[in-house]
Amino acid sequence: LFHVAIAGSAACAAGPATGAVRFRAAGLKFLRFVAPAGDARTIAFSPDGDSAATGHWNGSAKLWHTASGRHVRTLRGHTHGVLAVSFDEEGRRLLTGSVDKTARLWDAATGEELQVLQGHSGWVVSAAFGAQGDRVITGSNDKTARLWDAVSGREVAALPEHSAPLLAVAMSLDGRFIVTSAGDNTTRLWDADTGKELRGLNGHDGWVVAAAFRADATFVATGSHDNSARLWTVPAGRRATTFEGRSTDVLAVAVSPDGSLVLTG
């Protein structure tokens, strides 16, 4: 399992099979988004939960109708695997990150490629929109996270490097905070406006490969190769909860919109 997502009462997971499986809790219904053209590596819901996007190892991203599991369209432009997908706040644009070292912005309704974000020297492994949709954050195994203007595609800032490949980035819905997680076993909390590091969230004993904010930006969840997930307070950076008991790595985390659930994969 590579990625998980939550929208309302629905949860979704993407993994190494031929597609992604969605579980709708309210109706106890399983749907499989079949994607024989390439393994599903990542998944995201649109804000209204009506659509889902998946990224695939063959370089494509796919859009789906979540109620039926119907494939809507395929986005092509990346030259290698798509490792990250994210919708903007209105669900009108999609952001993708790829092994080809680029991130790309797409019109979700038409499939048109809007911008190509170039500047990373390694795989773009994580990507997310800012609150107003005017900025995006990308993370790469080149050890850096970069902020971009989502309209012009111009790089706005590069955050100081971690000491190991960066594995996850997230931006709070209010646009105030950024987290970066890496193979140096750390997560860092940043001021999104100034680029200043606010806190180091230290305590995991393995690579930190996943991070997700609660909607009100009061907590951030992290997942690690140490088989645990942790919940941290924002902006104080105190560890609030540790979720243990798994026998395998925590490769993905998601927080429900109301903040009451943390999903791990």
PDB file of C-alpha atoms in Angstrom:
ATOM      1  CA  LEU A   1       0.000   0.000   0.000  1.00  0.00           C
ATOM      2  CA  PHE A   2       1.464   3.326  -1.124  1.00  0.00           C
ATOM      3  CA  HIS A   3      -1.139   5.975  -0.314  1.00  0.00           C
ATOM      4  CA  VAL A   4      -4.443   6.553   1.471  1.00  0.00           C
ATOM      5  CA  ALA A   5      -7.027   9.335   1.311  1.00  0.00           C
ATOM      6  CA  ILE A   6     -10.233  10.292   3.134  1.00  0.00           C
ATOM      7  CA  ALA A   7     -13.181  12.363   1.917  1.00  0.00           C
ATOM      8  CA  GLY A   8     -16.224  12.578   4.181  1.00  0.00           C
ATOM      9  CA  SER A   9     -17.262   8.998   4.925  1.00  0.00           C
ATOM     10  CA  ALA A  10     -15.147   7.476   2.172  1.00  0.00           C
ATOM     11  CA  ALA A  11     -11.611   6.171   2.371  1.00  0.00           C
ATOM     12  CA  CYS A  12      -9.402   5.120  -0.494  1.00  0.00           C
ATOM     13  CA  ALA A  13      -6.107   3.308  -0.899  1.00  0.00           C
ATOM     14  CA  ALA A  14      -3.615   2.945  -3.737  1.00  0.00           C
ATOM     15  CA  GLY A  15      -1.202   0.057  -3.973  1.00  0.00           C
ATOM     16  CA  PRO A  16       0.825  -2.234  -6.167  1.00  0.00           C
ATOM     17  CA  ALA A  17      -2.132  -4.121  -7.634  1.00  0.00           C
ATOM     18  CA  THR A  18      -3.694  -3.049 -10.932  1.00  0.00           C
ATOM     19  CA  GLY A  19      -5.710  -0.222  -9.465  1.00  0.00           C
ATOM     20  CA  ALA A  20      -6.985   1.385  -6.289  1.00  0.00           C
ATOM     21  CA  VAL A  21      -9.681   0.218  -3.915  1.00  0.00           C
ATOM     22  CA  ARG A  22     -12.196   2.570  -2.388  1.00  0.00           C
ATOM     23  CA  PHE A  23     -14.257   1.792   0.684  1.00  0.00           C
ATOM     24  CA  ARG A  24     -17.428   3.802   1.219  1.00  0.00           C
ATOM     25  CA  ALA A  25     -18.097   3.488   4.954  1.00  0.00           C
ATOM     26  CA  ALA A  26     -21.698   4.702   4.864  1.00  0.00           C
ATOM     27  CA  GLY A  27     -22.836   2.056   2.384  1.00  0.00           C
ATOM     28  CA  LEU A  28     -20.308  -0.681   3.238  1.00  0.00           C
ATOM     29  CA  LYS A  29     -19.453  -0.796  -0.432  1.00  0.00           C
ATOM     30  CA  PHE A  30     -16.157  -1.640  -2.069  1.00  0.00           C
ATOM     31  CA  LEU A  31     -15.271  -0.315  -5.511  1.00  0.00           C
ATOM     32  CA  ARG A  32     -12.131  -1.057  -7.479  1.00  0.00           C
ATOM     33  CA  PHE A  33     -10.739   1.547  -9.855  1.00  0.00           C
ATOM     34  CA  VAL A  34      -9.196  -0.817 -12.389  1.00  0.00           C
ATOM     35  CA  ALA A  35      -6.054   0.550 -14.021  1.00  0.00           C
ATOM     36  CA  PRO A  36      -4.413  -2.189 -16.078  1.00  0.00           C
ATOM     37  CA  ALA A  37      -2.116   0.288 -17.858  1.00  0.00           C
ATOM     38  CA  GLY A  38       0.058   0.743 -14.777  1.00  0.00           C
ATOM     39  CA  ASP A  39       0.227   0.287 -11.037  1.00  0.00           C
ATOM     40  CA  ALA A  40      -1.545   2.929  -8.939  1.00  0.00           C
ATOM     41  CA  ARG A  41       1.085   4.691  -6.821  1.00  0.00           C
ATOM     42  CA  THR A  42      -0.951   7.492  -5.236  1.00  0.00           C
ATOM     43  CA  ILE A  43      -4.506   8.752  -4.865  1.00  0.00           C
ATOM     44  CA  ALA A  44      -6.417  11.889  -3.861  1.00  0.00           C
ATOM     45  CA  PHE A  45     -10.076  12.903  -3.565  1.00  0.00           C
ATOM     46  CA  SER A  46     -11.508  16.150  -4.861  1.00  0.00           C
ATOM     47  CA  PRO A  47     -12.758  18.409  -2.040  1.00  0.00           C
ATOM     48  CA  ASP A  48     -16.410  17.470  -2.699  1.00  0.00           C
ATOM     49  CA  GLY A  49     -15.547  13.755  -2.799  1.00  0.00           C
ATOM     50  CA  ASP A  50     -17.147  13.301  -6.229  1.00  0.00           C
ATOM     51  CA  SER A  51     -13.879  12.657  -8.045  1.00  0.00           C
ATOM     52  CA  ALA A  52     -10.656  10.817  -7.357  1.00  0.00           C
ATOM     53  CA  ALA A  53      -7.286  11.034  -9.067  1.00  0.00           C
ATOM     54  CA  THR A  54      -4.681   8.303  -9.236  1.00  0.00           C
ATOM     55  CA  GLY A  55      -1.048   8.418 -10.322  1.00  0.00           C
ATOM     56  CA  HIS A  56       0.516   5.486 -12.177  1.00  0.00           C
ATOM     57  CA  TRP A  57       3.950   4.061 -12.803  1.00  0.00           C
ATOM     58  CA  ASN A  58       3.528   4.362 -16.588  1.00  0.00           C
ATOM     59  CA  GLY A  59       3.526   8.191 -16.310  1.00  0.00           C
ATOM     60  CA  SER A  60      -0.217   8.753 -16.505  1.00  0.00           C
ATOM     61  CA  ALA A  61      -2.702  10.216 -14.042  1.00  0.00           C
ATOM     62  CA  LYS A  62      -6.323   9.121 -14.130  1.00  0.00           C
ATOM     63  CA  LEU A  63      -9.539  10.770 -12.995  1.00  0.00           C
ATOM     64  CA  TRP A  64     -12.465   8.706 -11.664  1.00  0.00           C
ATOM     65  CA  HIS A  65     -16.100   9.184 -10.692  1.00  0.00           C
ATOM     66  CA  THR A  66     -16.128   7.961  -7.092  1.00  0.00           C
ATOM     67  CA  ALA A  67     -19.792   6.941  -6.810  1.00  0.00           C
ATOM     68  CA  SER A  68     -19.570   4.504  -9.709  1.00  0.00           C
ATOM     69  CA  GLY A  69     -15.833   3.835 -10.039  1.00  0.00           C
ATOM     70  CA  ARG A  70     -16.071   4.959 -13.676  1.00  0.00           C
ATOM     71  CA  HIS A  71     -12.894   6.134 -15.411  1.00  0.00           C
ATOM     72  CA  VAL A  72     -13.382   9.723 -16.627  1.00  0.00           C
ATOM     73  CA  ARG A  73     -10.126  10.652 -18.353  1.00  0.00           C
ATOM     74  CA  THR A  74      -6.394  10.021 -18.516  1.00  0.00           C
ATOM     75  CA  LEU A  75      -3.806  12.807 -18.231  1.00  0.00           C
ATOM     76  CA  ARG A  76      -0.623  12.224 -20.201  1.00  0.00           C
ATOM     77  CA  GLY A  77       2.531  14.337 -20.204  1.00  0.00           C
ATOM     78  CA  HIS A  78       4.919  12.904 -17.644  1.00  0.00           C
ATOM     79  CA  THR A  79       7.616  10.662 -19.074  1.00  0.00           C
ATOM     80  CA  HIS A  80       7.845   8.378 -16.035  1.00  0.00           C
ATOM     81  CA  GLY A  81       5.901   7.276 -12.967  1.00  0.00           C
ATOM     82  CA  VAL A  82       3.504   9.676 -11.205  1.00  0.00           C
ATOM     83  CA  LEU A  83       4.159   9.559  -7.455  1.00  0.00           C
ATOM     84  CA  ALA A  84       1.963  12.431  -6.227  1.00  0.00           C
ATOM     85  CA  VAL A  85      -1.494  13.829  -7.032  1.00  0.00           C
ATOM     86  CA  SER A  86      -3.407  16.663  -5.355  1.00  0.00           C
ATOM     87  CA  PHE A  87      -6.561  18.674  -6.116  1.00  0.00           C
ATOM     88  CA  ASP A  88      -6.859  22.390  -5.460  1.00  0.00           C
ATOM     89  CA  GLU A  89      -9.450  23.655  -2.970  1.00  0.00           C
ATOM     90  CA  GLU A  90     -12.156  23.965  -5.643  1.00  0.00           C
ATOM     91  CA  GLY A  91     -11.381  20.690  -7.390  1.00  0.00           C
ATOM     92  CA  ARG A  92     -10.736  22.474 -10.679  1.00  0.00           C
ATOM     93  CA  ARG A  93      -7.036  21.791 -11.024  1.00  0.00           C
ATOM     94  CA  LEU A  94      -4.871  18.760 -10.391  1.00  0.00           C
ATOM     95  CA  LEU A  95      -1.198  18.783  -9.380  1.00  0.00           C
ATOM     96  CA  THR A  96       1.037  15.816 -10.182  1.00  0.00           C
ATOM     97  CA  GLY A  97       4.635  14.981  -9.278  1.00  0.00           C
ATOM     98  CA  SER A  98       6.795  12.490 -11.105  1.00  0.00           C
ATOM     99  CA  VAL A  99       9.960  10.446 -11.388  1.00  0.00           C
ATOM    100  CA  ASP A 100      10.735  12.650 -14.431  1.00  0.00           C
ATOM    101  CA  LYS A 101      11.738  15.406 -11.904  1.00  0.00           C
ATOM    102  CA  THR A 102       8.804  17.674 -12.795  1.00  0.00           C
ATOM    103  CA  ALA A 103       5.473  18.616 -11.300  1.00  0.00           C
ATOM    104  CA  ARG A 104       2.584  19.517 -13.590  1.00  0.00           C
ATOM    105  CA  LEU A 105      -0.671  21.431 -13.220  1.00  0.00           C
ATOM    106  CA  TRP A 106      -3.765  20.264 -15.101  1.00  0.00           C
ATOM    107  CA  ASP A 107      -7.306  21.430 -15.756  1.00  0.00           C
ATOM    108  CA  ALA A 108      -9.319  18.670 -14.078  1.00  0.00           C
ATOM    109  CA  ALA A 109     -12.379  19.272 -16.269  1.00  0.00           C
ATOM    110  CA  THR A 110     -10.643  19.148 -19.650  1.00  0.00           C
ATOM    111  CA  GLY A 111      -7.362  17.352 -18.976  1.00  0.00           C
ATOM    112  CA  GLU A 112      -5.382  20.271 -20.414  1.00  0.00           C
ATOM    113  CA  GLU A 113      -1.831  20.661 -19.128  1.00  0.00           C
ATOM    114  CA  LEU A 114      -1.517  24.165 -17.659  1.00  0.00           C
ATOM    115  CA  GLN A 115       2.041  24.396 -16.305  1.00  0.00           C
ATOM    116  CA  VAL A 116       5.210  22.343 -16.023  1.00  0.00           C
ATOM    117  CA  LEU A 117       7.163  23.048 -12.808  1.00  0.00           C
ATOM    118  CA  GLN A 118      10.854  22.387 -13.421  1.00  0.00           C
ATOM    119  CA  GLY A 119      13.725  22.862 -10.983  1.00  0.00           C
ATOM    120  CA  HIS A 120      14.138  19.707  -8.910  1.00  0.00           C
ATOM    121  CA  SER A 121      17.151  17.521  -9.646  1.00  0.00           C
ATOM    122  CA  GLY A 122      15.469  14.369  -8.328  1.00  0.00           C
ATOM    123  CA  TRP A 123      12.121  12.589  -8.320  1.00  0.00           C
ATOM    124  CA  VAL A 124       9.165  14.718  -7.218  1.00  0.00           C
ATOM    125  CA  VAL A 125       7.728  12.395  -4.595  1.00  0.00           C
ATOM    126  CA  SER A 126       5.150  14.648  -2.932  1.00  0.00           C
ATOM    127  CA  ALA A 127       3.126  17.727  -3.954  1.00  0.00           C
ATOM    128  CA  ALA A 128       0.268  19.810  -2.557  1.00  0.00           C
ATOM    129  CA  PHE A 129      -1.707  23.005  -3.188  1.00  0.00           C
ATOM    130  CA  GLY A 130      -1.786  25.974  -0.840  1.00  0.00           C
ATOM    131  CA  ALA A 131      -5.057  27.197   0.654  1.00  0.00           C
ATOM    132  CA  GLN A 132      -6.006  29.696  -2.036  1.00  0.00           C
ATOM    133  CA  GLY A 133      -4.712  27.590  -4.899  1.00  0.00           C
ATOM    134  CA  ASP A 134      -2.181  30.278  -5.784  1.00  0.00           C
ATOM    135  CA  ARG A 135       0.840  28.348  -4.501  1.00  0.00           C
ATOM    136  CA  VAL A 136       1.988  24.751  -4.580  1.00  0.00           C
ATOM    137  CA  ILE A 137       4.639  22.913  -2.584  1.00  0.00           C
ATOM    138  CA  THR A 138       6.703  20.050  -3.981  1.00  0.00           C
ATOM    139  CA  GLY A 139       9.136  17.677  -2.281  1.00  0.00           C
ATOM    140  CA  SER A 140      11.891  15.699  -3.938  1.00  0.00           C
ATOM    141  CA  ASN A 141      14.507  13.086  -3.221  1.00  0.00           C
ATOM    142  CA  ASP A 142      17.002  15.848  -4.084  1.00  0.00           C
ATOM    143  CA  LYS A 143      16.465  16.722  -0.344  1.00  0.00           C
ATOM    144  CA  THR A 144      14.575  19.976  -1.046  1.00  0.00           C
ATOM    145  CA  ALA A 145      11.042  21.319  -0.953  1.00  0.00           C
ATOM    146  CA  ARG A 146      10.103  24.124  -3.329  1.00  0.00           C
ATOM    147  CA  LEU A 147       7.277  26.658  -3.406  1.00  0.00           C
ATOM    148  CA  TRP A 148       5.805  27.646  -6.781  1.00  0.00           C
ATOM    149  CA  ASP A 149       3.411  30.222  -8.152  1.00  0.00           C
ATOM    150  CA  ALA A 150       0.510  28.079  -9.360  1.00  0.00           C
ATOM    151  CA  VAL A 151      -0.500  30.559 -12.074  1.00  0.00           C
ATOM    152  CA  SER A 152       2.830  31.374 -13.706  1.00  0.00           C
ATOM    153  CA  GLY A 153       4.701  28.191 -12.780  1.00  0.00           C
ATOM    154  CA  ARG A 154       7.559  30.302 -11.379  1.00  0.00           C
ATOM    155  CA  GLU A 155       9.598  28.997  -8.450  1.00  0.00           C
ATOM    156  CA  VAL A 156       9.040  31.263  -5.438  1.00  0.00           C
ATOM    157  CA  ALA A 157      11.330  29.721  -2.824  1.00  0.00           C
ATOM    158  CA  ALA A 158      13.374  26.635  -1.942  1.00  0.00           C
ATOM    159  CA  LEU A 159      13.399  25.509   1.679  1.00  0.00           C
ATOM    160  CA  PRO A 160      16.725  24.506   3.280  1.00  0.00           C
ATOM    161  CA  GLU A 161      17.711  20.910   2.634  1.00  0.00           C
ATOM    162  CA  HIS A 162      17.149  17.926   4.882  1.00  0.00           C
ATOM    163  CA  SER A 163      20.197  15.703   5.331  1.00  0.00           C
ATOM    164  CA  ALA A 164      18.539  12.859   3.399  1.00  0.00           C
ATOM    165  CA  PRO A 165      16.016  12.522   0.535  1.00  0.00           C
ATOM    166  CA  LEU A 166      12.736  14.275   1.208  1.00  0.00           C
ATOM    167  CA  LEU A 167       9.788  11.861   1.187  1.00  0.00           C
ATOM    168  CA  ALA A 168       6.648  13.888   2.009  1.00  0.00           C
ATOM    169  CA  VAL A 169       5.378  17.468   2.067  1.00  0.00           C
ATOM    170  CA  ALA A 170       2.074  18.965   3.155  1.00  0.00           C
ATOM    171  CA  MET A 171       0.626  22.457   3.481  1.00  0.00           C
ATOM    172  CA  SER A 172      -2.081  23.360   5.988  1.00  0.00           C
ATOM    173  CA  LEU A 173      -5.469  24.345   4.584  1.00  0.00           C
ATOM    174  CA  ASP A 174      -5.140  27.861   5.999  1.00  0.00           C
ATOM    175  CA  GLY A 175      -1.865  28.268   4.097  1.00  0.00           C
ATOM    176  CA  ARG A 176       0.161  29.126   7.207  1.00  0.00           C
ATOM    177  CA  PHE A 177       2.269  26.015   7.695  1.00  0.00           C
ATOM    178  CA  ILE A 178       4.317  23.528   5.692  1.00  0.00           C
ATOM    179  CA  VAL A 179       5.715  20.209   6.885  1.00  0.00           C
ATOM    180  CA  THR A 180       8.536  18.288   5.237  1.00  0.00           C
ATOM    181  CA  SER A 181       9.473  14.707   6.133  1.00  0.00           C
ATOM    182  CA  ALA A 182      12.585  12.836   5.093  1.00  0.00           C
ATOM    183  CA  GLY A 183      14.863   9.837   5.243  1.00  0.00           C
ATOM    184  CA  ASP A 184      16.804  11.493   8.080  1.00  0.00           C
ATOM    185  CA  ASN A 185      13.993  10.324  10.449  1.00  0.00           C
ATOM    186  CA  THR A 186      12.753  13.917  10.952  1.00  0.00           C
ATOM    187  CA  THR A 187       9.819  16.127  10.122  1.00  0.00           C
ATOM    188  CA  ARG A 188      10.203  19.891  10.038  1.00  0.00           C
ATOM    189  CA  LEU A 189       7.485  22.498  10.497  1.00  0.00           C
ATOM    190  CA  TRP A 190       7.853  25.726   8.484  1.00  0.00           C
ATOM    191  CA  ASP A 191       6.203  29.130   8.255  1.00  0.00           C
ATOM    192  CA  ALA A 192       4.751  29.100   4.734  1.00  0.00           C
ATOM    193  CA  ASP A 193       5.034  32.875   4.289  1.00  0.00           C
ATOM    194  CA  THR A 194       8.606  33.399   5.471  1.00  0.00           C
ATOM    195  CA  GLY A 195      10.156  29.983   4.845  1.00  0.00           C
ATOM    196  CA  LYS A 196      11.450  29.989   8.423  1.00  0.00           C
ATOM    197  CA  GLU A 197      11.779  26.664  10.223  1.00  0.00           C
ATOM    198  CA  LEU A 198       9.538  26.719  13.303  1.00  0.00           C
ATOM    199  CA  ARG A 199      10.067  23.308  14.858  1.00  0.00           C
ATOM    200  CA  GLY A 200      11.721  19.961  14.340  1.00  0.00           C
ATOM    201  CA  LEU A 201       9.284  17.108  15.029  1.00  0.00           C
ATOM    202  CA  ASN A 202      11.717  14.496  16.265  1.00  0.00           C
ATOM    203  CA  GLY A 203      11.011  11.061  17.716  1.00  0.00           C
ATOM    204  CA  HIS A 204      10.571   8.586  14.867  1.00  0.00           C
ATOM    205  CA  ASP A 205      13.219   5.870  14.660  1.00  0.00           C
ATOM    206  CA  GLY A 206      12.916   5.358  10.902  1.00  0.00           C
ATOM    207  CA  TRP A 207      12.375   7.256   7.679  1.00  0.00           C
ATOM    208  CA  VAL A 208       9.355   9.567   7.905  1.00  0.00           C
ATOM    209  CA  VAL A 209       7.527   8.901   4.647  1.00  0.00           C
ATOM    210  CA  ALA A 210       4.088  10.460   5.136  1.00  0.00           C
ATOM    211  CA  ALA A 211       2.567  13.625   6.599  1.00  0.00           C
ATOM    212  CA  ALA A 212      -0.906  15.172   6.660  1.00  0.00           C
ATOM    213  CA  PHE A 213      -2.453  18.152   8.448  1.00  0.00           C
ATOM    214  CA  ARG A 214      -5.739  18.196  10.266  1.00  0.00           C
ATOM    215  CA  ALA A 215      -8.111  20.601   8.473  1.00  0.00           C
ATOM    216  CA  ASP A 216      -7.916  23.241  11.214  1.00  0.00           C
ATOM    217  CA  ALA A 217      -4.092  23.044  11.240  1.00  0.00           C
ATOM    218  CA  THR A 218      -3.941  22.258  14.974  1.00  0.00           C
ATOM    219  CA  PHE A 219      -2.325  18.852  14.421  1.00  0.00           C
ATOM    220  CA  VAL A 220      -0.172  17.101  11.848  1.00  0.00           C
ATOM    221  CA  ALA A 221       0.081  13.315  11.459  1.00  0.00           C
ATOM    222  CA  THR A 222       3.260  11.519  10.366  1.00  0.00           C
ATOM    223  CA  GLY A 223       3.977   7.948   9.303  1.00  0.00           C
ATOM    224  CA  SER A 224       7.311   6.167   9.467  1.00  0.00           C
ATOM    225  CA  HIS A 225       9.326   3.061   8.701  1.00  0.00           C
ATOM    226  CA  ASP A 226       9.500   2.544  12.478  1.00  0.00           C
ATOM    227  CA  ASN A 227       5.992   0.972  12.175  1.00  0.00           C
ATOM    228  CA  SER A 228       4.278   3.899  13.912  1.00  0.00           C
ATOM    229  CA  ALA A 229       2.228   6.985  13.151  1.00  0.00           C
ATOM    230  CA  ARG A 230       2.361  10.054  15.380  1.00  0.00           C
ATOM    231  CA  LEU A 231       0.182  13.083  15.929  1.00  0.00           C
ATOM    232  CA  TRP A 232       1.883  16.404  16.704  1.00  0.00           C
ATOM    233  CA  THR A 233       0.487  19.715  17.902  1.00  0.00           C
ATOM    234  CA  VAL A 234       0.851  22.761  15.644  1.00  0.00           C
ATOM    235  CA  PRO A 235       2.652  25.104  16.005  1.00  0.00           C
ATOM    236  CA  ALA A 236       4.156  23.920  19.322  1.00  0.00           C
ATOM    237  CA  GLY A 237       5.432  20.665  17.815  1.00  0.00           C
ATOM    238  CA  ARG A 238       4.636  18.517  20.849  1.00  0.00           C
ATOM    239  CA  ARG A 239       3.877  14.822  20.337  1.00  0.00           C
ATOM    240  CA  ALA A 240       0.210  14.323  21.201  1.00  0.00           C
ATOM    241  CA  THR A 241      -0.327  10.646  20.318  1.00  0.00           C
ATOM    242  CA  THR A 242       1.624   7.672  19.040  1.00  0.00           C
ATOM    243  CA  PHE A 243      -0.228   4.986  17.065  1.00  0.00           C
ATOM    244  CA  GLU A 244       1.655   1.706  17.455  1.00  0.00           C
ATOM    245  CA  GLY A 245       0.953  -1.985  17.067  1.00  0.00           C
ATOM    246  CA  ARG A 246       1.637  -2.429  13.345  1.00  0.00           C
ATOM    247  CA  SER A 247       4.133  -5.042  12.205  1.00  0.00           C
ATOM    248  CA  THR A 248       4.998  -3.151   9.019  1.00  0.00           C
ATOM    249  CA  ASP A 249       6.047   0.338   7.928  1.00  0.00           C
ATOM    250  CA  VAL A 250       3.464   3.141   7.965  1.00  0.00           C
ATOM    251  CA  LEU A 251       3.771   4.361   4.373  1.00  0.00           C
ATOM    252  CA  ALA A 252       0.715   6.623   4.260  1.00  0.00           C
ATOM    253  CA  VAL A 253      -1.419   8.760   6.569  1.00  0.00           C
ATOM    254  CA  ALA A 254      -4.598  10.768   6.091  1.00  0.00           C
ATOM    255  CA  VAL A 255      -6.756  12.790   8.487  1.00  0.00           C
ATOM    256  CA  SER A 256     -10.542  12.942   8.108  1.00  0.00           C
ATOM    257  CA  PRO A 257     -12.029  16.396   7.327  1.00  0.00           C
ATOM    258  CA  ASP A 258     -13.471  16.713  10.850  1.00  0.00           C
ATOM    259  CA  GLY A 259     -10.209  15.610  12.406  1.00  0.00           C
ATOM    260  CA  SER A 260     -11.745  12.676  14.260  1.00  0.00           C
ATOM    261  CA  LEU A 261      -9.979   9.901  12.324  1.00  0.00           C
ATOM    262  CA  VAL A 262      -6.419   9.151  11.291  1.00  0.00           C
ATOM    263  CA  LEU A 263      -6.066   6.558   8.513  1.00  0.00           C
ATOM    264  CA  THR A 264      -2.783   4.707   8.022  1.00  0.00           C
ATOM    265  CA  GLY A 265      -1.572   2.390   5.290  1.00  0.00           C
TER     266      GLY A 265
END
